[in-house]
mmCIF file of C-alpha atoms and ligand atoms in Angstrom:
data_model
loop_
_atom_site.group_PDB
_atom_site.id
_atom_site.type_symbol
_atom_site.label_atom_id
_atom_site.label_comp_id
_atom_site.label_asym_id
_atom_site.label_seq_id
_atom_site.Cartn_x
_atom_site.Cartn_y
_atom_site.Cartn_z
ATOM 1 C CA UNK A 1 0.000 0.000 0.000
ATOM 2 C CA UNK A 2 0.907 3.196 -0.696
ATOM 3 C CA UNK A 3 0.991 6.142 2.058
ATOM 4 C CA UNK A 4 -0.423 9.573 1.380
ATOM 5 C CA UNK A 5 1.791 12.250 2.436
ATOM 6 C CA UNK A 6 -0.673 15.148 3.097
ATOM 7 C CA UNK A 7 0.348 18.884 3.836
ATOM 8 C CA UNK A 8 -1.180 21.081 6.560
ATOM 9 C CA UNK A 9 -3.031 23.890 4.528
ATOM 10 C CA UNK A 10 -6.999 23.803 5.208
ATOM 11 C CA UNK A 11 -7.328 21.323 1.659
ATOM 12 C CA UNK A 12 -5.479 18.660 3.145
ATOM 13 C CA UNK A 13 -6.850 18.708 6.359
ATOM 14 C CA UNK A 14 -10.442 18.929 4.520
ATOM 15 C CA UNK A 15 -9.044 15.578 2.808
ATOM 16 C CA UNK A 16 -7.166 13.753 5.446
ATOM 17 C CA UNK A 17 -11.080 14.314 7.405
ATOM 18 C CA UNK A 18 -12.860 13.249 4.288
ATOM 19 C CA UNK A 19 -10.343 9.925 3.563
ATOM 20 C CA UNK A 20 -11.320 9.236 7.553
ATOM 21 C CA UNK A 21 -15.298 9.142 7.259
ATOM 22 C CA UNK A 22 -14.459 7.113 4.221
ATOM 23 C CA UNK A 23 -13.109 4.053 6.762
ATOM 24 C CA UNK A 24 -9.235 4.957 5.377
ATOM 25 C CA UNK A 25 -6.199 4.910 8.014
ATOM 26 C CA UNK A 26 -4.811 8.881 9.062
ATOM 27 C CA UNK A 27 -1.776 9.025 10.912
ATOM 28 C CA UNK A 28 -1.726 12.912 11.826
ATOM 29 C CA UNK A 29 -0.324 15.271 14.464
ATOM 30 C CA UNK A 30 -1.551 16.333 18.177
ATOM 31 C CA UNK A 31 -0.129 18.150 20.597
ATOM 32 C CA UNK A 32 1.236 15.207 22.307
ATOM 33 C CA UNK A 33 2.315 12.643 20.079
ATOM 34 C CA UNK A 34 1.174 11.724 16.251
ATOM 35 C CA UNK A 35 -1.723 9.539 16.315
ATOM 36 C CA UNK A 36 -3.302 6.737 13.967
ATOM 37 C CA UNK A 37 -6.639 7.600 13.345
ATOM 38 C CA UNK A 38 -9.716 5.958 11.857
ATOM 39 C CA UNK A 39 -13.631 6.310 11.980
ATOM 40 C CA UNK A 40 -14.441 5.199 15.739
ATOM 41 C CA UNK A 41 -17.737 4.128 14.636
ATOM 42 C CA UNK A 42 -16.737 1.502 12.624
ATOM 43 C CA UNK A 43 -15.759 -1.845 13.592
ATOM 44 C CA UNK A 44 -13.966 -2.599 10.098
ATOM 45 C CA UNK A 45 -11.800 0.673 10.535
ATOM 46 C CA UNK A 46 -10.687 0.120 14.073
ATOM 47 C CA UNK A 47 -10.033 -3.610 13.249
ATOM 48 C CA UNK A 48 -6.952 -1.778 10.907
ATOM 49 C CA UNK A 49 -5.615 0.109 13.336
ATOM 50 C CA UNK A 50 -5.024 -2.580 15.399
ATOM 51 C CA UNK A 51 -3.462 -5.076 12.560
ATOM 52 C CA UNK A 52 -1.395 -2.162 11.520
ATOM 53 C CA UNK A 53 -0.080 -1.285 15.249
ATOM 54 C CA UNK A 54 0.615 -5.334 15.988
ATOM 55 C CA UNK A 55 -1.603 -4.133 18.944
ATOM 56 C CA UNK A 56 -3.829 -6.381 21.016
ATOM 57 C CA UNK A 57 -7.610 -6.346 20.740
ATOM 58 C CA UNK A 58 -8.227 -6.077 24.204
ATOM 59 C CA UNK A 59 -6.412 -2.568 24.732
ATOM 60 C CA UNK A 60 -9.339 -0.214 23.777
ATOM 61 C CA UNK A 61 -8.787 3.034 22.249
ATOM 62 C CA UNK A 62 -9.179 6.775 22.765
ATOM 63 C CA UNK A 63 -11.848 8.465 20.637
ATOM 64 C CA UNK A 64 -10.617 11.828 20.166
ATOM 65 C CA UNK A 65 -13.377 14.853 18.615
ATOM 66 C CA UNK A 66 -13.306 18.218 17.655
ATOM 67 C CA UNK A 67 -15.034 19.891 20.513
ATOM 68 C CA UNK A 68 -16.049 19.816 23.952
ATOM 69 C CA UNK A 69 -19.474 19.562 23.155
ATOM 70 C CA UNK A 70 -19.124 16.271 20.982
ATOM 71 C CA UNK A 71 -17.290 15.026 24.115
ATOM 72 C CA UNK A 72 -19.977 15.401 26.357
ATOM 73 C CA UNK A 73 -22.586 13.545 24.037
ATOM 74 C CA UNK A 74 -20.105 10.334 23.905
ATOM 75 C CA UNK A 75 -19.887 9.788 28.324
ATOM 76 C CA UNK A 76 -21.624 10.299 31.413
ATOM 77 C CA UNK A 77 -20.176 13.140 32.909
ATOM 78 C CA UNK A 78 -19.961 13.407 36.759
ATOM 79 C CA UNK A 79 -18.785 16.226 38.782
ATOM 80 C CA UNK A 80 -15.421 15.725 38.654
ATOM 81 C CA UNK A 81 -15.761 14.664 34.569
ATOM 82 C CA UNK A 82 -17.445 18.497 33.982
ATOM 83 C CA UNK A 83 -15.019 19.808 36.118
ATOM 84 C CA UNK A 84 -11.832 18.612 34.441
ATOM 85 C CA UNK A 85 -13.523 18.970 31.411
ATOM 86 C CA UNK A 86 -14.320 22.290 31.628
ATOM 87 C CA UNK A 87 -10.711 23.601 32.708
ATOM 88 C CA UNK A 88 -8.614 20.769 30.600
ATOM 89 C CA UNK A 89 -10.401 21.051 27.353
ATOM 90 C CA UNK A 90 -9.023 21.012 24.621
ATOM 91 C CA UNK A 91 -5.826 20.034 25.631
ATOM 92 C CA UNK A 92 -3.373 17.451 26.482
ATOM 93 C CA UNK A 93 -5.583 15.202 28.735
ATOM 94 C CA UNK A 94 -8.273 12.279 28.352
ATOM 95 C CA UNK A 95 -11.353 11.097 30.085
ATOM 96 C CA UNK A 96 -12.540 7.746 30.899
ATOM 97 C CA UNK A 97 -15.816 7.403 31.900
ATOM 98 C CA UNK A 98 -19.316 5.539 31.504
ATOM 99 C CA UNK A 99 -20.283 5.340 27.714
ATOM 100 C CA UNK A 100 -23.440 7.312 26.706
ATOM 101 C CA UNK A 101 -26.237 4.702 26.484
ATOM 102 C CA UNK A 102 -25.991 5.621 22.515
ATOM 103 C CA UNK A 103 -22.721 5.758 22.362
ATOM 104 C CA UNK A 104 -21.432 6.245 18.876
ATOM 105 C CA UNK A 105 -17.664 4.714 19.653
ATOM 106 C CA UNK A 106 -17.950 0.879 18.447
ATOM 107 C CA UNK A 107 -17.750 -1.994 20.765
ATOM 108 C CA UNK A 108 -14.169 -2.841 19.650
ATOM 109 C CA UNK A 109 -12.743 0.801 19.963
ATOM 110 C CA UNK A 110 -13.652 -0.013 23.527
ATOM 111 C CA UNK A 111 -12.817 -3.562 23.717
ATOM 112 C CA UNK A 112 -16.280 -3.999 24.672
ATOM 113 C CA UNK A 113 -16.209 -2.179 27.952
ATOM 114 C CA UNK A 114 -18.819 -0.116 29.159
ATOM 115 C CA UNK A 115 -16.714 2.577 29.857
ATOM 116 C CA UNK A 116 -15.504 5.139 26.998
ATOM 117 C CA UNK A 117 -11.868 6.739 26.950
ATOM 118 C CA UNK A 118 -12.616 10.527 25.359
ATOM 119 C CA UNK A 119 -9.977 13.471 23.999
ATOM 120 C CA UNK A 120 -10.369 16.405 22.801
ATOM 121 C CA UNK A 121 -6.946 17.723 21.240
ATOM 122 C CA UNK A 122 -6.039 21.415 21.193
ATOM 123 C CA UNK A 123 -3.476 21.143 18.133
ATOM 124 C CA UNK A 124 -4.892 23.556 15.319
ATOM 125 C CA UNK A 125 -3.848 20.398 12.547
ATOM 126 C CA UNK A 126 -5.864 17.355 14.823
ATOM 127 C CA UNK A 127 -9.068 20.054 15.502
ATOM 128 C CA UNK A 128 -9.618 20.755 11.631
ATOM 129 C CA UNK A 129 -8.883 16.861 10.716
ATOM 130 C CA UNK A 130 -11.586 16.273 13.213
ATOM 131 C CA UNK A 131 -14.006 18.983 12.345
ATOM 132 C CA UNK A 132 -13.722 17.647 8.855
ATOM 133 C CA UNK A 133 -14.176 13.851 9.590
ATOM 134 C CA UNK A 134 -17.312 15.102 11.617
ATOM 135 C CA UNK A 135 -17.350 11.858 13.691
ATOM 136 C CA UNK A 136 -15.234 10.678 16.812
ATOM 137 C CA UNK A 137 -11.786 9.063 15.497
ATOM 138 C CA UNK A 138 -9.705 6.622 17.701
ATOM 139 C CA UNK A 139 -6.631 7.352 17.539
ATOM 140 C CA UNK A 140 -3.847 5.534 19.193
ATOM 141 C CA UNK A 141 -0.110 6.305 19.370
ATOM 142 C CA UNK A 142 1.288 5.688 15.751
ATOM 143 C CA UNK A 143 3.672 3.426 16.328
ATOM 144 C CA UNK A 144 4.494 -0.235 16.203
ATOM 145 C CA UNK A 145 2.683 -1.534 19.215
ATOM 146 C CA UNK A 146 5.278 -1.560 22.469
ATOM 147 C CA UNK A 147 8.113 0.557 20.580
ATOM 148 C CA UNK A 148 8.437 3.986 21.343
ATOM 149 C CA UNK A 149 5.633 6.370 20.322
ATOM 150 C CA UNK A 150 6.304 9.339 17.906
ATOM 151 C CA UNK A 151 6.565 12.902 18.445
ATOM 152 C CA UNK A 152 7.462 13.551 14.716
ATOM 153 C CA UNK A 153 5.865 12.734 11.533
ATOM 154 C CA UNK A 154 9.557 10.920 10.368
ATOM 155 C CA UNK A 155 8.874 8.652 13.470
ATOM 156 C CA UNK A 156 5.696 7.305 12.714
ATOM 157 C CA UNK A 157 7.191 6.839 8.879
ATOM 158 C CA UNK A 158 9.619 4.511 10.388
ATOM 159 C CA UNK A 159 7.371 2.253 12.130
ATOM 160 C CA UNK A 160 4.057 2.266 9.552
ATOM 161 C CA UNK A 161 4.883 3.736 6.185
ATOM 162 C CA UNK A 162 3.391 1.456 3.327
ATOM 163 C CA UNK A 163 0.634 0.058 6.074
ATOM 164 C CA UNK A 164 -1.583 3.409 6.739
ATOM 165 C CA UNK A 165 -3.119 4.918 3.745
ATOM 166 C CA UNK A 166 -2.536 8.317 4.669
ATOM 167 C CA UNK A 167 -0.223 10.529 6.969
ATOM 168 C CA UNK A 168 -0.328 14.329 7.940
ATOM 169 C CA UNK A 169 3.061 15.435 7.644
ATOM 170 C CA UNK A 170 3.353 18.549 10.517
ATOM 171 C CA UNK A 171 5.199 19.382 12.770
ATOM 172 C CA UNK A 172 6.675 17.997 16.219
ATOM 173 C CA UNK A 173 4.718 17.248 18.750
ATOM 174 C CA UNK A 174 4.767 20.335 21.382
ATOM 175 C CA UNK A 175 3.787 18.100 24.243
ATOM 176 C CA UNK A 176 5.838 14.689 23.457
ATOM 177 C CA UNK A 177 4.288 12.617 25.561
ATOM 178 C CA UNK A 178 0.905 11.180 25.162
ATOM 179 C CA UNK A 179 -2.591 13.161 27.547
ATOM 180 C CA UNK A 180 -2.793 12.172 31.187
ATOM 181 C CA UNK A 181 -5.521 9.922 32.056
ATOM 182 C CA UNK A 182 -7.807 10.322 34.330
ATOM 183 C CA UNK A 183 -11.380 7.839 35.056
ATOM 184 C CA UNK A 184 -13.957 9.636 36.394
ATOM 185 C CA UNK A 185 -16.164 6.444 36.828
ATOM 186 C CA UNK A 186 -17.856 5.414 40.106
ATOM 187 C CA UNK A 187 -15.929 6.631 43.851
ATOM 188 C CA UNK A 188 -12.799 8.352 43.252
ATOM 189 C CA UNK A 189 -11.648 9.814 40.333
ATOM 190 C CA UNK A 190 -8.099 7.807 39.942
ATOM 191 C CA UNK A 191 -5.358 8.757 37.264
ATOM 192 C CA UNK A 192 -4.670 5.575 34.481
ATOM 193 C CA UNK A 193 -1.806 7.534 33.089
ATOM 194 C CA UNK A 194 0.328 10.353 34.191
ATOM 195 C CA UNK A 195 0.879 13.255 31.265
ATOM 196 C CA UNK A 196 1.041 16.894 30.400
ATOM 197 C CA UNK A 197 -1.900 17.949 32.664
ATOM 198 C CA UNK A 198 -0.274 16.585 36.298
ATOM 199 C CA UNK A 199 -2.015 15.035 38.864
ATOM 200 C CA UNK A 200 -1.477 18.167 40.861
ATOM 201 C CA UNK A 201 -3.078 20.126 38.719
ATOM 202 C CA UNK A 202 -6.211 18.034 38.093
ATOM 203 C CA UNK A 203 -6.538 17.333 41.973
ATOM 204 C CA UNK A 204 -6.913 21.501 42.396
ATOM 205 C CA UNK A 205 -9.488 21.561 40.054
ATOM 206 C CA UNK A 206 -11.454 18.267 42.021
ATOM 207 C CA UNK A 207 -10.793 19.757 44.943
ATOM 208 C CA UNK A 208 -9.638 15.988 46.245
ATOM 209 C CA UNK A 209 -7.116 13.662 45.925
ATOM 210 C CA UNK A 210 -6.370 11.677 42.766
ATOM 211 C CA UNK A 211 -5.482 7.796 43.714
ATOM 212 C CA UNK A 212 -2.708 6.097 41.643
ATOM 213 C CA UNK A 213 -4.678 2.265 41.533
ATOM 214 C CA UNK A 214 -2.023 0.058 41.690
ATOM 215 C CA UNK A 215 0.025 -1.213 38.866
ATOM 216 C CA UNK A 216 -2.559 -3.621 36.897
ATOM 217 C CA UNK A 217 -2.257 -6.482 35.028
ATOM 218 C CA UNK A 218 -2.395 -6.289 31.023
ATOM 219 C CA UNK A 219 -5.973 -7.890 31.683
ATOM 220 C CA UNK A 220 -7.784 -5.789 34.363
ATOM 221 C CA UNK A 221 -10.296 -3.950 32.732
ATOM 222 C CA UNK A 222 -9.184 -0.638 34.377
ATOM 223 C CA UNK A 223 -6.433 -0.176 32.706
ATOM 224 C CA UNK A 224 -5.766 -2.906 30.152
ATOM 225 C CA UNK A 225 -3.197 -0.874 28.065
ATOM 226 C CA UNK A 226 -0.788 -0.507 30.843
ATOM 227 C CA UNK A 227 1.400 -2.928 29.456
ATOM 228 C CA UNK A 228 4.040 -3.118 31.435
ATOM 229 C CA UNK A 229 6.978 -3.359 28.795
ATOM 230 C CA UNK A 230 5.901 -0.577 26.544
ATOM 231 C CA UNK A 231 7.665 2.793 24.622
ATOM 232 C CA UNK A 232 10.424 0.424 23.953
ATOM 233 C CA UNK A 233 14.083 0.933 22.020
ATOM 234 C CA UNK A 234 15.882 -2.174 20.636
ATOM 235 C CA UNK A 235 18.612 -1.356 23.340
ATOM 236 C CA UNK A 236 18.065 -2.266 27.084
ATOM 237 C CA UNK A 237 17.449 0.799 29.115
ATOM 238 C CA UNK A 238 19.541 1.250 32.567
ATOM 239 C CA UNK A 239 17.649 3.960 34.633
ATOM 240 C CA UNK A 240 19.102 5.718 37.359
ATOM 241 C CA UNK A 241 22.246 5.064 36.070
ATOM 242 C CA UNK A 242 25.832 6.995 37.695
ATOM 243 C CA UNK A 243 28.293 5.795 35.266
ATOM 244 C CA UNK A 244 27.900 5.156 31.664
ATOM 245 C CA UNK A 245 29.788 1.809 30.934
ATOM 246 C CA UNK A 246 31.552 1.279 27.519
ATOM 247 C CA UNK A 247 29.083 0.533 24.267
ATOM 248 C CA UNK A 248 26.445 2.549 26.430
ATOM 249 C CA UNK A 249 24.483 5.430 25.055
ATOM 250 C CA UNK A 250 23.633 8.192 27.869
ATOM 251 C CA UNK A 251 20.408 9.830 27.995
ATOM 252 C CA UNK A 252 21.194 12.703 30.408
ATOM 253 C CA UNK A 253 19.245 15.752 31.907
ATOM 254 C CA UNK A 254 20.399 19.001 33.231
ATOM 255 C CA UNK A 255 24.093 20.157 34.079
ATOM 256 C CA UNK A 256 25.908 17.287 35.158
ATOM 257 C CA UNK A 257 27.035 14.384 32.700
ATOM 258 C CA UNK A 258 27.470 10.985 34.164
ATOM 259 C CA UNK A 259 31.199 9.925 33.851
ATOM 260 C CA UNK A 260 32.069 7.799 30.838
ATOM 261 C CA UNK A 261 29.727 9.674 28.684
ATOM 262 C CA UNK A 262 30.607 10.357 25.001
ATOM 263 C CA UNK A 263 29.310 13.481 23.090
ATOM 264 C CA UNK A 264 27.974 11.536 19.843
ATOM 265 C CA UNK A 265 26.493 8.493 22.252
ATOM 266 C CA UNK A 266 24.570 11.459 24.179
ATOM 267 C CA UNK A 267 21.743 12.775 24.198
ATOM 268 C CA UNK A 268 20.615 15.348 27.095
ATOM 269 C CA UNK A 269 16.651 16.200 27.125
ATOM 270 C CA UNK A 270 17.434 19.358 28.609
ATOM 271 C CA UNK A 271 20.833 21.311 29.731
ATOM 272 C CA UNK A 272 18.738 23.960 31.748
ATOM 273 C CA UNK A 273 16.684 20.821 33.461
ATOM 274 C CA UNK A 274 13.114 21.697 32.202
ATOM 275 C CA UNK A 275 10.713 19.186 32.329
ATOM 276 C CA UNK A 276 8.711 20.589 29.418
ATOM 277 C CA UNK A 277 11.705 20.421 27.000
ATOM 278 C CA UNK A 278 12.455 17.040 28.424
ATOM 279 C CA UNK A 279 9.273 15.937 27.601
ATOM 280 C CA UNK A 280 9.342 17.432 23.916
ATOM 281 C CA UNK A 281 12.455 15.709 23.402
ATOM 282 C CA UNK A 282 12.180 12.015 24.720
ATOM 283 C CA UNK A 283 10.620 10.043 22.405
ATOM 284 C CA UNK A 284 12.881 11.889 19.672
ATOM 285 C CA UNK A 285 15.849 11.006 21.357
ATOM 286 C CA UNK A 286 15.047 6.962 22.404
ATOM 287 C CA UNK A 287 15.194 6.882 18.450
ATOM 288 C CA UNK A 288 17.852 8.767 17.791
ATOM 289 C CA UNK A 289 20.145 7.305 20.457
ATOM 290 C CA UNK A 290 18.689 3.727 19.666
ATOM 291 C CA UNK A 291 19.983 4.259 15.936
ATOM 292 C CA UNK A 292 23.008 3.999 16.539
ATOM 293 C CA UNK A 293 23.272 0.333 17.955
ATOM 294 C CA UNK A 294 24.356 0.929 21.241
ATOM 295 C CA UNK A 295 24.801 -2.226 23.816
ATOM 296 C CA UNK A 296 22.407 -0.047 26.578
ATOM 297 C CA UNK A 297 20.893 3.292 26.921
ATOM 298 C CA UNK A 298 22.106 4.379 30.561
ATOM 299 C CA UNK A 299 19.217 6.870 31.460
ATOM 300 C CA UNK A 300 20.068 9.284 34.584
ATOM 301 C CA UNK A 301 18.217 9.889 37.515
ATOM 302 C CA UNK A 302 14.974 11.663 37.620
ATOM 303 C CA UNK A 303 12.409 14.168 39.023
ATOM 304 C CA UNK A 304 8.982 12.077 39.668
ATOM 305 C CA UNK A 305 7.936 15.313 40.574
ATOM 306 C CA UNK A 306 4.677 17.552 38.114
ATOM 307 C CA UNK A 307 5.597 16.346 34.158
ATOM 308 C CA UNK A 308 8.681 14.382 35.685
ATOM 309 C CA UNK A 309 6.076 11.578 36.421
ATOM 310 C CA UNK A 310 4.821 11.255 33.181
ATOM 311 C CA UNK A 311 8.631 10.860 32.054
ATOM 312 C CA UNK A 312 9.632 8.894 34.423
ATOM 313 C CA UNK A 313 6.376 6.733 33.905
ATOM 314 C CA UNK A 314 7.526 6.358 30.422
ATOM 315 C CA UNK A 315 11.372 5.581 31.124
ATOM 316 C CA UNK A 316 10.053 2.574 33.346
ATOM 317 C CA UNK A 317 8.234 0.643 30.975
ATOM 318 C CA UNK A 318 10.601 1.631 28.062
ATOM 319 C CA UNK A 319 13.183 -0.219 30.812
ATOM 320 C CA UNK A 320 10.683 -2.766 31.862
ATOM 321 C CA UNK A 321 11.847 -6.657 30.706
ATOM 322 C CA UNK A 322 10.349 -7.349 27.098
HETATM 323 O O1 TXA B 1 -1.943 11.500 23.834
HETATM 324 C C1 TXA B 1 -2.633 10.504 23.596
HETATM 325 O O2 TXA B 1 -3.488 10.090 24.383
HETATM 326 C C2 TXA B 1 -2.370 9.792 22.251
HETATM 327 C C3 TXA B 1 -2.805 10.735 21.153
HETATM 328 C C4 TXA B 1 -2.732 10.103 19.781
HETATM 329 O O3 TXA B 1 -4.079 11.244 21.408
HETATM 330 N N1 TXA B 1 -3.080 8.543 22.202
HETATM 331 C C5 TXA B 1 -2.698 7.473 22.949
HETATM 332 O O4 TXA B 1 -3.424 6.333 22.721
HETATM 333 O O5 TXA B 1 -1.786 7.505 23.731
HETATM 334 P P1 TXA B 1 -2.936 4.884 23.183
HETATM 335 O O6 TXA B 1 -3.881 3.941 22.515
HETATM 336 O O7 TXA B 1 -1.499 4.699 22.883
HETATM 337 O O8 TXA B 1 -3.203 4.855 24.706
HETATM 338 C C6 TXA B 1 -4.541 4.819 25.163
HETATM 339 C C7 TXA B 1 -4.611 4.285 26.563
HETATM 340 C C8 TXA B 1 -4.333 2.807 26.636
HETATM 341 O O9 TXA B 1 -3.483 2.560 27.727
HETATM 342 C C9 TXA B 1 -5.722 2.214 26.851
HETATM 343 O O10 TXA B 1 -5.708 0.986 27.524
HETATM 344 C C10 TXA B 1 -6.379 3.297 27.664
HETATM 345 O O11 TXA B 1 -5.928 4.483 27.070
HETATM 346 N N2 TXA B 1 -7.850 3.230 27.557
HETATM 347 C C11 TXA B 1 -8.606 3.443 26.483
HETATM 348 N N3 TXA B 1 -9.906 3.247 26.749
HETATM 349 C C12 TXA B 1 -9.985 2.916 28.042
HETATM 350 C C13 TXA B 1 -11.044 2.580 28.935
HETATM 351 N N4 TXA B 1 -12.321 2.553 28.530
HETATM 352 N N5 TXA B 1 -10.724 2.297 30.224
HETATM 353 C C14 TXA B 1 -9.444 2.322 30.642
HETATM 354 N N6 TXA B 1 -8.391 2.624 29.851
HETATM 355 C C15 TXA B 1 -8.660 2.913 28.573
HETATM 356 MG MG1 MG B 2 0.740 4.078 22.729
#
C-alpha cells in the first residue's frame, strides 16, 4: 500500500477528514504525540488500526473529537468529569468514563467495555482533521505496538509507512508525551496515566485527591493498556544510572554528565533541566540514540515530581523486561 503524504493547509486537512469518514487509516499530528486515526464508529476501521499497530484487541482506544461539546454527548459526565472537562479542554488530557447509552464509539474501539476513553486535542492540525471527519476518530499512538511512540511525523514513517493509507506530515509534537488519564467512573476519580496535565493540577481543580490504583495487570479492565513493557528501544534501558559503561548510550538531563559519557552516544533532554523540553524531546531522542546500535541506553536519575512523572512513567516501561 501506498501512504499519502498530506500537507497542513486547510485542503489537506479537509481531505485527510474526508479519507477518515471514508473508513481509510490517518496518521496525523496532536499536541502530544502523532496519532493513527480511523472512523471510531466503525468496527472494520478500528479492526486496521489494530493489525497495523501489531496491537492487542483487548487494549481499547481513545476516541478523540473536535469539541467539547461532541465530548460530552459520547460519556456520562460526573462532577469531577465536567469539572476537568471544563478547565482541561481542549488540551493534552483524556477522560474515561461511563459510555453514553448511545454511544457512537464501536464496541471494539472499547474492547467492549462499558466505559468510553474521550480526547479532545487542542493542536490547530488534529481540531480541523476532526471537524472535517465530523465523527469521533480513535486514535492511538502511531507506532508499532510496544516501541516507542512518535513525536514527529519521520517517526511514525519509520514504524508504519506502506501500512496506513494516509499521513499528515506537521510538525513535532509540542507536548511529546501522550494526555494524562484520568477515570472519572464510580468513587474516586483515579489517574490511568500520568501526562502533560499533572495530577497536581487536576486534583486543584477536584478539589480531592487523585489515587494512583495500583500497577494492573495487562488484563484488568481498568487499565488494560498498561502494558508493562511498553515505549520500547531495541537497546536495554539502565535507569538511574551513575556511570555510563563502555558501548552505552547516555540519555542525560540538566548540568551534570554521568562519567564515561561520550558526546555523539549522548543525548541530554534538557541542559537547563526543564521538564517541558524534556518531555518534547524524549521520544525523539530513544530513536535517535537507539539508531546507533548501542549495547544499553544508561538513562540518569529523575524528578517524579509535576511532568517528571509522566517521564519517568515512560522511562520505566521503556526499561521494563520485554
Ligand atoms: O496522547 C494521547 O493520548 C495519544 C494521542 C494520539 O491522542 N493517544 C494514545 O493512545 O496515547 P494509546 O492507545 O497509545 O493509549 C490509550 C490508553 C491505553 O493505555 C488504553 O488501555 C487506555 O488508554 N484506555 C482506552 N480506553 C480505556 C477505557 N475505557 N478504560 C481504561 N483505559 C482505557
Ligand atoms: Mg501508545
Amino acid at each position: 500500500m501506498m501512504t499519502t503524504r498530506l500537507a497542513t493547509d486547510t485542503c489537506s486537512l479537509a481531505e485527510a477528514g474526508r479519507l477518515l469518514a471514508e473508513g481509510a487509516l490517518v496518521a496525523f499530528p496532536t499536541e502530544t504525540v502523532y496519532g493513527l486515526g480511523a472512523d471510531a464508529t466503525d468496527p472494520k476501521a478500528v479492526a486496521r488500526i489494530y493489525s497495523a499497530k501489531g496491537r492487542p484487541s483487548f487494549n481499547p482506544l481513545i476516541a478523540h473529537v473536535g469539541t467539547v461539546e461532541a465530548a460530552l454527548r459520547l460519556g456520562v459526565f460526573n462532577d469531577d468529569a465536567r469539572k476537568l472537562a471544563a478547565t482541561f479542554w481542549p488540551g493534552p488530557m483524556t477522560l474515561v468514563v461511563p459510555a453514553a447509552r448511545d454511544c457512537a464509539v464501536c464496541d471494539l474501539a472499547r474492547a467492549g467495555l462499558d466505559t468510553v476513553a474521550i480526547r479532545v486535542p487542542v493542536d490547530p492540525v488534529a481540531r480541523a482533521i476532526l471537524q472535517s471527519a465530523g465523527r469521533p476518530i480513535a486514535a492511538p499512538s502511531a507506532n508499532v505496538s510496544g516501541h516507542v511512540s512518535p513525536s514527529e511525523a519521520q517517526h511514525v514513517l519509520a514504524d508504519l509507512d506502506g501500512k496506513i493509507d494516509a499521513i499528515v506530515m506537521g510538525s513535532a509534537s509540542r507536548v511529546g508525551v501522550e494526555s494524562s488519564i484520568f477515570a472519572c467512573l464510580k468513587g474516586d476519580t483515579i489517574q490511568l496515566r500520568p501526562g502533560a496535565v499533572t495530577r497536581a493540577e487536576a486534583e486543584q481543580v477536584i478539589g480531592r485527591a487523585i489515587a494512583i490504583p495500583d500497577e494492573v495487570s495487562e488484563t484488568s479492565p481498568l487499565s488494560p493498556g498498561r502494558l508493562a513493557s511498553h515505549y520500547a528501544p531495541r537497546a536495554p534501558l539502565r535507569l538511574n544510572a551513575l556511570e555510563v559503561r563502555p558501548g552505552e548510550a547516555c540519555l542525560a538531563f540538566g548540568q551534570e554528565i554521568p562519567p564515561g559519557a561520550t558526546a555523539a552516544l549522548t543525548r541530554n533532554l534538557s541542559p537547563s533541566g526543564s521538564l517541558e523540553e524534556a518531555a518534547a524531546n524524549l521520544y525523539a531522542s530513544l530513536r535517535h540514540l537507539d539508531s546507533l546500535s548501542p549495547t544499553g541506553i544508561a538513562v540518569v536519575k529523575f524528578s517524579e515530581e509535576g511532568l517528571g512523572e509522566a517521564i519517568f512513567d515512560r522511562l520505566l516501561r521503556a526499561a521494563s523486561p520485554r
